[in-house]
PDB file of C-alpha atoms in Angstrom:
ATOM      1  CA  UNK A   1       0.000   0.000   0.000  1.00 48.00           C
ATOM      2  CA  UNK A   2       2.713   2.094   0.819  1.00 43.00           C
ATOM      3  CA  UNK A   3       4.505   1.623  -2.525  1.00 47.00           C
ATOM      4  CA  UNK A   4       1.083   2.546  -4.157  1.00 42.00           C
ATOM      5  CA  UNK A   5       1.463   5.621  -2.762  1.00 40.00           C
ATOM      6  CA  UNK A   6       4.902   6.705  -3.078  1.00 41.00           C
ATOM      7  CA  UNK A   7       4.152   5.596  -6.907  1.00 39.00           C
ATOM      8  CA  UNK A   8       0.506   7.359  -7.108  1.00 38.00           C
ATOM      9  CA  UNK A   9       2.518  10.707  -5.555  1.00 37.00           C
ATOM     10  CA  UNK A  10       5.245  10.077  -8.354  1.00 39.00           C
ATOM     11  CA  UNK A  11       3.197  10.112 -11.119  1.00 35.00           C
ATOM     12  CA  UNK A  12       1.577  12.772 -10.102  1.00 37.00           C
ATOM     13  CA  UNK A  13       4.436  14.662 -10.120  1.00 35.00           C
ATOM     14  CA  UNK A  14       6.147  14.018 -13.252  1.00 35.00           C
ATOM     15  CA  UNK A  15       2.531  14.892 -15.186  1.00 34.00           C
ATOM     16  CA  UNK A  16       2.704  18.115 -13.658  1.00 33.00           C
ATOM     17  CA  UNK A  17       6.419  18.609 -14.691  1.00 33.00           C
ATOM     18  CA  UNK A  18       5.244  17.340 -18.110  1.00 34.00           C
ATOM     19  CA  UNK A  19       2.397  19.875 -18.422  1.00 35.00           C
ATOM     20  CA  UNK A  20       4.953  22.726 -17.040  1.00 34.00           C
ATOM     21  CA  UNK A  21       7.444  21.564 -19.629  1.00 32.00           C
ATOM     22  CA  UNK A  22       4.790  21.895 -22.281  1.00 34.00           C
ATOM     23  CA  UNK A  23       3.355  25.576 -20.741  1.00 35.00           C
ATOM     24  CA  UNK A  24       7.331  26.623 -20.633  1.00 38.00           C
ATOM     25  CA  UNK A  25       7.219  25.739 -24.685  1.00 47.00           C
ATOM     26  CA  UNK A  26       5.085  28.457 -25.479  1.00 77.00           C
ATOM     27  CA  UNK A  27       7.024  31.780 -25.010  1.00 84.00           C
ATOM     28  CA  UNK A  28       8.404  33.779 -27.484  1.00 84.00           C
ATOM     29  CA  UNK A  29      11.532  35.972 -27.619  1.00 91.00           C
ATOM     30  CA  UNK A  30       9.603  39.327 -28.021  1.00 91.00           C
ATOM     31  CA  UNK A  31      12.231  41.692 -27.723  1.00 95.00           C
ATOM     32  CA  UNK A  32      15.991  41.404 -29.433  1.00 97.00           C
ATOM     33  CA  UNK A  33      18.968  44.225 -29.291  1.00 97.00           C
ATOM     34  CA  UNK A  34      22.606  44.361 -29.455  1.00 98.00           C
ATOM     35  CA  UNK A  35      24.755  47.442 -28.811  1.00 97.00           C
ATOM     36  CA  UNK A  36      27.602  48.903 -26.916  1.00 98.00           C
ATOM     37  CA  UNK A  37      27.216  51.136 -23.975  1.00 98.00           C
ATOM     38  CA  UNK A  38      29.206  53.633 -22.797  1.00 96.00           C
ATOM     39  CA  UNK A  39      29.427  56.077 -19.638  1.00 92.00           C
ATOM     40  CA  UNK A  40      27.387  58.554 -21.413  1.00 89.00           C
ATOM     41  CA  UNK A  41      24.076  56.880 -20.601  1.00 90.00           C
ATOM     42  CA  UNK A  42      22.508  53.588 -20.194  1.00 96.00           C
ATOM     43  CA  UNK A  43      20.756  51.377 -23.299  1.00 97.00           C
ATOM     44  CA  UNK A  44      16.737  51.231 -22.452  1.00 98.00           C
ATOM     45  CA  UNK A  45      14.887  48.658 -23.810  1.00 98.00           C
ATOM     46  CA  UNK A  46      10.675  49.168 -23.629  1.00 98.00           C
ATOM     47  CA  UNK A  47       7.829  46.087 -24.001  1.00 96.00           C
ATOM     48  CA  UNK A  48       4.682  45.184 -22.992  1.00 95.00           C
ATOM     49  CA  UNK A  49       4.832  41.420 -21.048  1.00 94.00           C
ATOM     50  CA  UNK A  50       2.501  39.025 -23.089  1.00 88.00           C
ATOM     51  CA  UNK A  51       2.204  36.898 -19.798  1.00 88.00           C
ATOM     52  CA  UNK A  52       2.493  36.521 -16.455  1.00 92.00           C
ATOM     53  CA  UNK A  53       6.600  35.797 -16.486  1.00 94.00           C
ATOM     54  CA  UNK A  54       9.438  37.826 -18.195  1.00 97.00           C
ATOM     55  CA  UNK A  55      12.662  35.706 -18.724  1.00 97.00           C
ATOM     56  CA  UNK A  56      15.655  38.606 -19.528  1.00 98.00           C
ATOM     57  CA  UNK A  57      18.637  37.360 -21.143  1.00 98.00           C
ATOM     58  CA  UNK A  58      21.800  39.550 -21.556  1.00 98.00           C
ATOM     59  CA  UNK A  59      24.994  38.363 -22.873  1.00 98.00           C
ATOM     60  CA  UNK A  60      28.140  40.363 -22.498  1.00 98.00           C
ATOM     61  CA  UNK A  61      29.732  39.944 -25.645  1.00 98.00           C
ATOM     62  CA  UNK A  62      32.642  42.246 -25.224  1.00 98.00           C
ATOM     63  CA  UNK A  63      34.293  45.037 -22.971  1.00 97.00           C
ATOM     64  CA  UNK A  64      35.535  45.594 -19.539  1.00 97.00           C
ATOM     65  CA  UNK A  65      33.101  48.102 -17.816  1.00 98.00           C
ATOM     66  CA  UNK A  66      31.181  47.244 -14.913  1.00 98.00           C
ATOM     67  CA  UNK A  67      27.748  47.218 -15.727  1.00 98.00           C
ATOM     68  CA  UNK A  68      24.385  46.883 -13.842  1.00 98.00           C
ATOM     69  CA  UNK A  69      21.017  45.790 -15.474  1.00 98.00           C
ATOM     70  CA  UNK A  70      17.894  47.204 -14.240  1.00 98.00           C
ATOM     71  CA  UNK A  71      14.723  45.154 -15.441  1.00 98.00           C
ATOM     72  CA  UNK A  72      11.288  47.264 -14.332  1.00 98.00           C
ATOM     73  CA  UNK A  73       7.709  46.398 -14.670  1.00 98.00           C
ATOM     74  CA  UNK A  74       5.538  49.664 -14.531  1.00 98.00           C
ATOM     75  CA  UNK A  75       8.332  51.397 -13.295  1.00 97.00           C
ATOM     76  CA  UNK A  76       9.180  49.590 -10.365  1.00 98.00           C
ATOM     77  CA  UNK A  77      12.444  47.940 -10.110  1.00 98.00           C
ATOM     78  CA  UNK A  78      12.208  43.989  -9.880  1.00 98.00           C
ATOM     79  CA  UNK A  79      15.427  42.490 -10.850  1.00 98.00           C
ATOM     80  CA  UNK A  80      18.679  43.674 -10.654  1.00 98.00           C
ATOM     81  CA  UNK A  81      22.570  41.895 -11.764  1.00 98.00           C
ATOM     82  CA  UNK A  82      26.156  43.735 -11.507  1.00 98.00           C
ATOM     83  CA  UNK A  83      28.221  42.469 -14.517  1.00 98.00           C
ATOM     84  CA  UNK A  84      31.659  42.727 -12.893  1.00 98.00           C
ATOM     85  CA  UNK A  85      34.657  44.454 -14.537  1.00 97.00           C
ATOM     86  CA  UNK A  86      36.692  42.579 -16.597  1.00 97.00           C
ATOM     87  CA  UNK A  87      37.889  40.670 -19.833  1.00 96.00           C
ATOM     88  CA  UNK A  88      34.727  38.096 -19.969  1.00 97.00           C
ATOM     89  CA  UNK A  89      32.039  36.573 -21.556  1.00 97.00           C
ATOM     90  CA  UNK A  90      28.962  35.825 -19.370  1.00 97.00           C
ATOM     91  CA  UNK A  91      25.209  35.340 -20.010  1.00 98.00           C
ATOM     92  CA  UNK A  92      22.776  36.047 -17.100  1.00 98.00           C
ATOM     93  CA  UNK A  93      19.035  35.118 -17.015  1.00 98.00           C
ATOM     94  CA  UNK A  94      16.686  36.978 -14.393  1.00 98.00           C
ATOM     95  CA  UNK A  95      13.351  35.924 -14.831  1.00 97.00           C
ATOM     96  CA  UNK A  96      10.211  38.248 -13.333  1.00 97.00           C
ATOM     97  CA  UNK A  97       6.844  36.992 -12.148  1.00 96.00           C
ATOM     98  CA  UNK A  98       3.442  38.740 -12.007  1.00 96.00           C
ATOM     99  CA  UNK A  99       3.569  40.818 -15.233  1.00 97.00           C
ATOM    100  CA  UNK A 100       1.490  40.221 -17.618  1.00 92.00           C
ATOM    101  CA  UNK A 101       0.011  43.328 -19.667  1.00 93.00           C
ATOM    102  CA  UNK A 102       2.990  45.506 -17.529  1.00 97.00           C
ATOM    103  CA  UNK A 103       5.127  47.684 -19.173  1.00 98.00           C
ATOM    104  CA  UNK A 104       8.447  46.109 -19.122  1.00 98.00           C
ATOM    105  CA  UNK A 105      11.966  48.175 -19.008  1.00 98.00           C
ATOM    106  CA  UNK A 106      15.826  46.643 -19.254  1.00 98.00           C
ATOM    107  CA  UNK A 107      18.403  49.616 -18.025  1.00 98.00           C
ATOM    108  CA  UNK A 108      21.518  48.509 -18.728  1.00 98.00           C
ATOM    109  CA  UNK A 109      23.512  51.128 -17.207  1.00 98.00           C
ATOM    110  CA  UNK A 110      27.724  51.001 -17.890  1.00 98.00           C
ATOM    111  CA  UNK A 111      29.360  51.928 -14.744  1.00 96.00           C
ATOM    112  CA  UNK A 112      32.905  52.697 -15.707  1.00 95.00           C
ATOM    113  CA  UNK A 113      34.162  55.715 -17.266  1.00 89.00           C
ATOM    114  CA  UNK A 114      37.049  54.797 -20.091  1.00 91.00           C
ATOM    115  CA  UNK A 115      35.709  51.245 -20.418  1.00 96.00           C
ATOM    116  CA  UNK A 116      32.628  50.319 -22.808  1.00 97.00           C
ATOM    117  CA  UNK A 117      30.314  46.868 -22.447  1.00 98.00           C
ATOM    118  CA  UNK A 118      29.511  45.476 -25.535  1.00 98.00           C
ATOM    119  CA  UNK A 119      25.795  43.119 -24.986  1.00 98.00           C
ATOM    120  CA  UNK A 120      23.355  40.936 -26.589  1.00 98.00           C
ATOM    121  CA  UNK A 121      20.121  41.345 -25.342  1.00 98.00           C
ATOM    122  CA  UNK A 122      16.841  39.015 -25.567  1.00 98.00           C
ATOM    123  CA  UNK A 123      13.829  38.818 -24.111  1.00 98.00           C
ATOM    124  CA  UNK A 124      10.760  36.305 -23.746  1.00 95.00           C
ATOM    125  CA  UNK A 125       7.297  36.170 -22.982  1.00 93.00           C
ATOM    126  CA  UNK A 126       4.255  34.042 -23.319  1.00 86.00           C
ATOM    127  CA  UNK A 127       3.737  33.268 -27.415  1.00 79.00           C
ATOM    128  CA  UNK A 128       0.542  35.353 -27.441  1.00 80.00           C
ATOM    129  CA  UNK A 129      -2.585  34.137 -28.535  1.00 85.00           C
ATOM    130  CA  UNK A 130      -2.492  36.610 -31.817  1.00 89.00           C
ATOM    131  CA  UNK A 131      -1.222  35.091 -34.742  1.00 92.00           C
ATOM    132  CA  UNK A 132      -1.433  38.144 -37.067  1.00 94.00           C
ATOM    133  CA  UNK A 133      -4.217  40.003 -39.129  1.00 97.00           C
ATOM    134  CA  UNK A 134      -4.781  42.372 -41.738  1.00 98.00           C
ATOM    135  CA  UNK A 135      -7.141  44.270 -43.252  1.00 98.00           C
ATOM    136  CA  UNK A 136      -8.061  45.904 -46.646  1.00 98.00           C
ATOM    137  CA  UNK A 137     -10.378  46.338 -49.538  1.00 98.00           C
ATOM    138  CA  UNK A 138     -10.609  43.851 -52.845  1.00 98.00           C
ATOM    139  CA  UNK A 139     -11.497  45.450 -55.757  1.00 97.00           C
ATOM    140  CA  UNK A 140     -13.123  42.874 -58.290  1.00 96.00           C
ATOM    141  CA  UNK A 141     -10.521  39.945 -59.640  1.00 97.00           C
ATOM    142  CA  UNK A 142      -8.433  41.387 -56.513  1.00 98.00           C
ATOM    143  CA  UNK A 143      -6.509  39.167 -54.422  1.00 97.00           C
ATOM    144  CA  UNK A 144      -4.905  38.930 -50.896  1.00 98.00           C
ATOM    145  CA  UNK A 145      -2.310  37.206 -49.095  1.00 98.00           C
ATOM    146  CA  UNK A 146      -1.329  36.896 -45.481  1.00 98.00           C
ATOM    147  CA  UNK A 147       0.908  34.393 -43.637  1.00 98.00           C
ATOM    148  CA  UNK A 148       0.680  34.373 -40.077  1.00 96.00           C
ATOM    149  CA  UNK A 149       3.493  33.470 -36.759  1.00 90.00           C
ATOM    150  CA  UNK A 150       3.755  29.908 -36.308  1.00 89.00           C
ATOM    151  CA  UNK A 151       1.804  28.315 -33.403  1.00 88.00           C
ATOM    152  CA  UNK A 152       4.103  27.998 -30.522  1.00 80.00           C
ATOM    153  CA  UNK A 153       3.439  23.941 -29.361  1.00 77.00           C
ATOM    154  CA  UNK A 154       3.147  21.258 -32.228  1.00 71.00           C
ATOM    155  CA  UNK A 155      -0.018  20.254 -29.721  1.00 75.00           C
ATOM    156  CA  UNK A 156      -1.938  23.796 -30.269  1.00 84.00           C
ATOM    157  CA  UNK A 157      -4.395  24.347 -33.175  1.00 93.00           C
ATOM    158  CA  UNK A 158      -4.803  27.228 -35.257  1.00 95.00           C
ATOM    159  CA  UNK A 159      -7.810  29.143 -35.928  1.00 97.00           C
ATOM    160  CA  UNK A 160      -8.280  30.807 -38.993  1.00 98.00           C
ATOM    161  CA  UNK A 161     -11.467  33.626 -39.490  1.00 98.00           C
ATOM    162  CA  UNK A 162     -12.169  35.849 -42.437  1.00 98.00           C
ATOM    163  CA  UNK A 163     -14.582  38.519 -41.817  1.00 98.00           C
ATOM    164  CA  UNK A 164     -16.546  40.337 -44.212  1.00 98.00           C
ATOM    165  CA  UNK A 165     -16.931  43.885 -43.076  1.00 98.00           C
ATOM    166  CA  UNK A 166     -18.405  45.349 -46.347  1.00 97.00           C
ATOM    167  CA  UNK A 167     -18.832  44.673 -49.927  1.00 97.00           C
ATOM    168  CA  UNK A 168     -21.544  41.961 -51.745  1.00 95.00           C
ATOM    169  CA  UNK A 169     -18.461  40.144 -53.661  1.00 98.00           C
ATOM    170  CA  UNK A 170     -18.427  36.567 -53.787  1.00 97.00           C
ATOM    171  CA  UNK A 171     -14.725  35.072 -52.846  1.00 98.00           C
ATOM    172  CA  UNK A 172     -12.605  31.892 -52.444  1.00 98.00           C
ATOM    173  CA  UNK A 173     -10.187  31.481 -49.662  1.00 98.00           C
ATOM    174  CA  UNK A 174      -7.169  29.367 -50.169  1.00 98.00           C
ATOM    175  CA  UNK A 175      -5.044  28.255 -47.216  1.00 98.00           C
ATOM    176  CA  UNK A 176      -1.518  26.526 -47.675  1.00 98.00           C
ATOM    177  CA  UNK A 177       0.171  24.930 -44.830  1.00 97.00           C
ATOM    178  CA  UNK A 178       3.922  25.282 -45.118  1.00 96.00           C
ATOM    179  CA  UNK A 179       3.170  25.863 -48.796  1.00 97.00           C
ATOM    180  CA  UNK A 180       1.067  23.134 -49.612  1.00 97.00           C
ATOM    181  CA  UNK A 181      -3.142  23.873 -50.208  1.00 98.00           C
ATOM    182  CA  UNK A 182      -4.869  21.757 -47.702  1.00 98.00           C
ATOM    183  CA  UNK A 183      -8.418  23.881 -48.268  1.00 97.00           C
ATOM    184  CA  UNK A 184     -10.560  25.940 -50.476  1.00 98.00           C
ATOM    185  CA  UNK A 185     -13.648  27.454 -49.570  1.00 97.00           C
ATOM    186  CA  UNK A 186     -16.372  29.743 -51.059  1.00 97.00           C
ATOM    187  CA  UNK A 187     -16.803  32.683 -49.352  1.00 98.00           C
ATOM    188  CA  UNK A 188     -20.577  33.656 -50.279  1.00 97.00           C
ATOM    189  CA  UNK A 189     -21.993  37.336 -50.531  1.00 94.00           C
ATOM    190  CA  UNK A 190     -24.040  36.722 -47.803  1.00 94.00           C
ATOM    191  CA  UNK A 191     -21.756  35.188 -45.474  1.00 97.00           C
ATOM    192  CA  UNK A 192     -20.222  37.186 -42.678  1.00 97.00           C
ATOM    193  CA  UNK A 193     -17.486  35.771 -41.267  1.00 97.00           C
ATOM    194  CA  UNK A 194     -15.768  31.994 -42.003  1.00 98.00           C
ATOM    195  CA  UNK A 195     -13.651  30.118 -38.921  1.00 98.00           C
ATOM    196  CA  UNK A 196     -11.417  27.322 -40.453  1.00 98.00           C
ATOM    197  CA  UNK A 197      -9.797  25.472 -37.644  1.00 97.00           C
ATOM    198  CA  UNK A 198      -6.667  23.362 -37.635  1.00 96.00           C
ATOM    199  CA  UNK A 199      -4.983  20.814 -35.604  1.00 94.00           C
ATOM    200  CA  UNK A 200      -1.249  20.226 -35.033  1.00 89.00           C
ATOM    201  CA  UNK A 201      -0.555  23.136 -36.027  1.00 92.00           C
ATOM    202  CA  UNK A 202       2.880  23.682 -34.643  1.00 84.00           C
ATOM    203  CA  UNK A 203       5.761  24.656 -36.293  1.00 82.00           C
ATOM    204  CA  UNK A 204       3.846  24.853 -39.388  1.00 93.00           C
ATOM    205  CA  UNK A 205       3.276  27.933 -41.491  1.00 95.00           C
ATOM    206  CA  UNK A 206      -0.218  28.743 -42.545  1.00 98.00           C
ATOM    207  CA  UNK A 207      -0.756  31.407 -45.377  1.00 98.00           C
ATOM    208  CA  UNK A 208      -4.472  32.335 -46.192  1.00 98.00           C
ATOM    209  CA  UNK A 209      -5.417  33.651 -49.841  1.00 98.00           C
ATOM    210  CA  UNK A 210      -8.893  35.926 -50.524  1.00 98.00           C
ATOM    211  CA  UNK A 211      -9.734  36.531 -54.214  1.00 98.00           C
ATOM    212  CA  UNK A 212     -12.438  38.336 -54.890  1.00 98.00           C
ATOM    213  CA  UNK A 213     -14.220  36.642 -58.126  1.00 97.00           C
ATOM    214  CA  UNK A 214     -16.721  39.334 -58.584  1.00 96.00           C
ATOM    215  CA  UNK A 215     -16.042  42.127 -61.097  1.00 94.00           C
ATOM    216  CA  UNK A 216     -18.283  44.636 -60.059  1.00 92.00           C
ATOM    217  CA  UNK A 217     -18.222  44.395 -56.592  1.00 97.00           C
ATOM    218  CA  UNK A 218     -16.153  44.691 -53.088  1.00 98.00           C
ATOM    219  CA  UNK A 219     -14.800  42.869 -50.319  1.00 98.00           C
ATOM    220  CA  UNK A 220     -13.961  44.847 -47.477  1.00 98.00           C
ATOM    221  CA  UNK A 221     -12.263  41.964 -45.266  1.00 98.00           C
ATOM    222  CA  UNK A 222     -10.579  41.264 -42.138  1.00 98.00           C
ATOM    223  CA  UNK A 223      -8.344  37.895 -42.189  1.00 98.00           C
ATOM    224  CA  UNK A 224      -7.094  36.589 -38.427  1.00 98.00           C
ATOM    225  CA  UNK A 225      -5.310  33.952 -37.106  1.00 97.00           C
ATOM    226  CA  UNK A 226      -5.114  32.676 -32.788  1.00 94.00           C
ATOM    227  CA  UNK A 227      -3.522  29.592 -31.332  1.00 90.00           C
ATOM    228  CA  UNK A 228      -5.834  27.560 -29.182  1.00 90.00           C
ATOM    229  CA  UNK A 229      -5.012  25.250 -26.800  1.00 78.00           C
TER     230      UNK A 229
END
């Protein structure tokens, strides 16, 4: 009996490690940069969190000057590393909880006067549920073509919606996945708005075409793309 528990508990445990592994998955570096700093004044970096952590990565690539790296959320200080000074090569992670929608700042602020620090910076976030969209007007015989950000887990689906906001033109939407055409689809002059959903969708790339076949007429359109669990 006791075994059956010990086992019971460990299972338990390493499902919810697999499901945080899987969570972890979905973030996306949202913010890249690369410069030098000098004494003169510090390199600010400005984001909006897409979830509820904020992993900052900074590499010192080069230089000798001490340097401290602010990271903020709403203007508050939250994490805070002193790269020493020296002839070095160092990457340093500090990760900040409780964010999401919060206006996110990196300071990195060179601390030496003659010396520069030469830095890679990155920073991720939760993928966010946005894919892409755009917007526009089809004249008739007129055609458009978006391709949206890959889903973020091979275990997430994709859904697709084209929206009519104005015009009587009738249409046919095309979507490709990684290039090939998996679907057509008549989009009628009455209809207003077409969901195509997709699964295993990760690390695929879907592209979405919207002819207009009318002549006469318009297709005022709105073409999205989310990631659902």
């Amino acid at each position: 009996m006791k075994n059956t528990v010990i086992t019971f508990v460990s299972l338990f445990f390493l499902f919810f490690m697999a499901q945080g592994t899987a969570s972890a998955q979905c973030t996306k570096n949202i913010k890249s940069r690369t410069g030098t700093v000098y004494a003169a004044g510090p390199a600010k970096t400005t984001f909006k969190a897409t979830g509820n952590t904020v992993t900052v990565k900074v590499n010192k690539t080069g230089g000798r000057a001490e340097t401290r790296v602010n990271v903020y959320a709403n203007n508050q200080l939250k994490k805070t590393y002193q790269f020493p000074n020296g002839n070095y090569s160092r990457e340093k992670v500090l990760a900040v909880n409780g964010v999401k929608n919060k206006t996110i700042r990196v300071d990195i602020i060179n601390q030496s006067v003659g010396n520069k620090f030469e830095y890679r910076l990155n920073c991720f976030s939760a993928a966010p549920a946005s894919l892409g969209s755009v917007s526009g007007l089809l004249a008739g015989q007129g055609k458009k073509t978006q391709t949206f950000d890959r889903v973020c887990s091979s275990k997430k689906r994709i859904k697709i919606t084209v929206t009519r906001q104005g015009g009587q033109a009738k249409g046919i939407i095309t979507v490709k996945k990684n290039g090939r055409q998996i679907a057509t689809r008549v989009f009628g002059k009455n209809e207003k708005s077409v969901p195509l959903t997709y699964s295993n969708a990760g690390n695929a790339r879907y592209t979405v075409e919207l002819k207009n076949v009318s002549v006469g007429n318009t297709i005022k359109y709105r073409m999205s793309a989310v990631q659902l669990d």
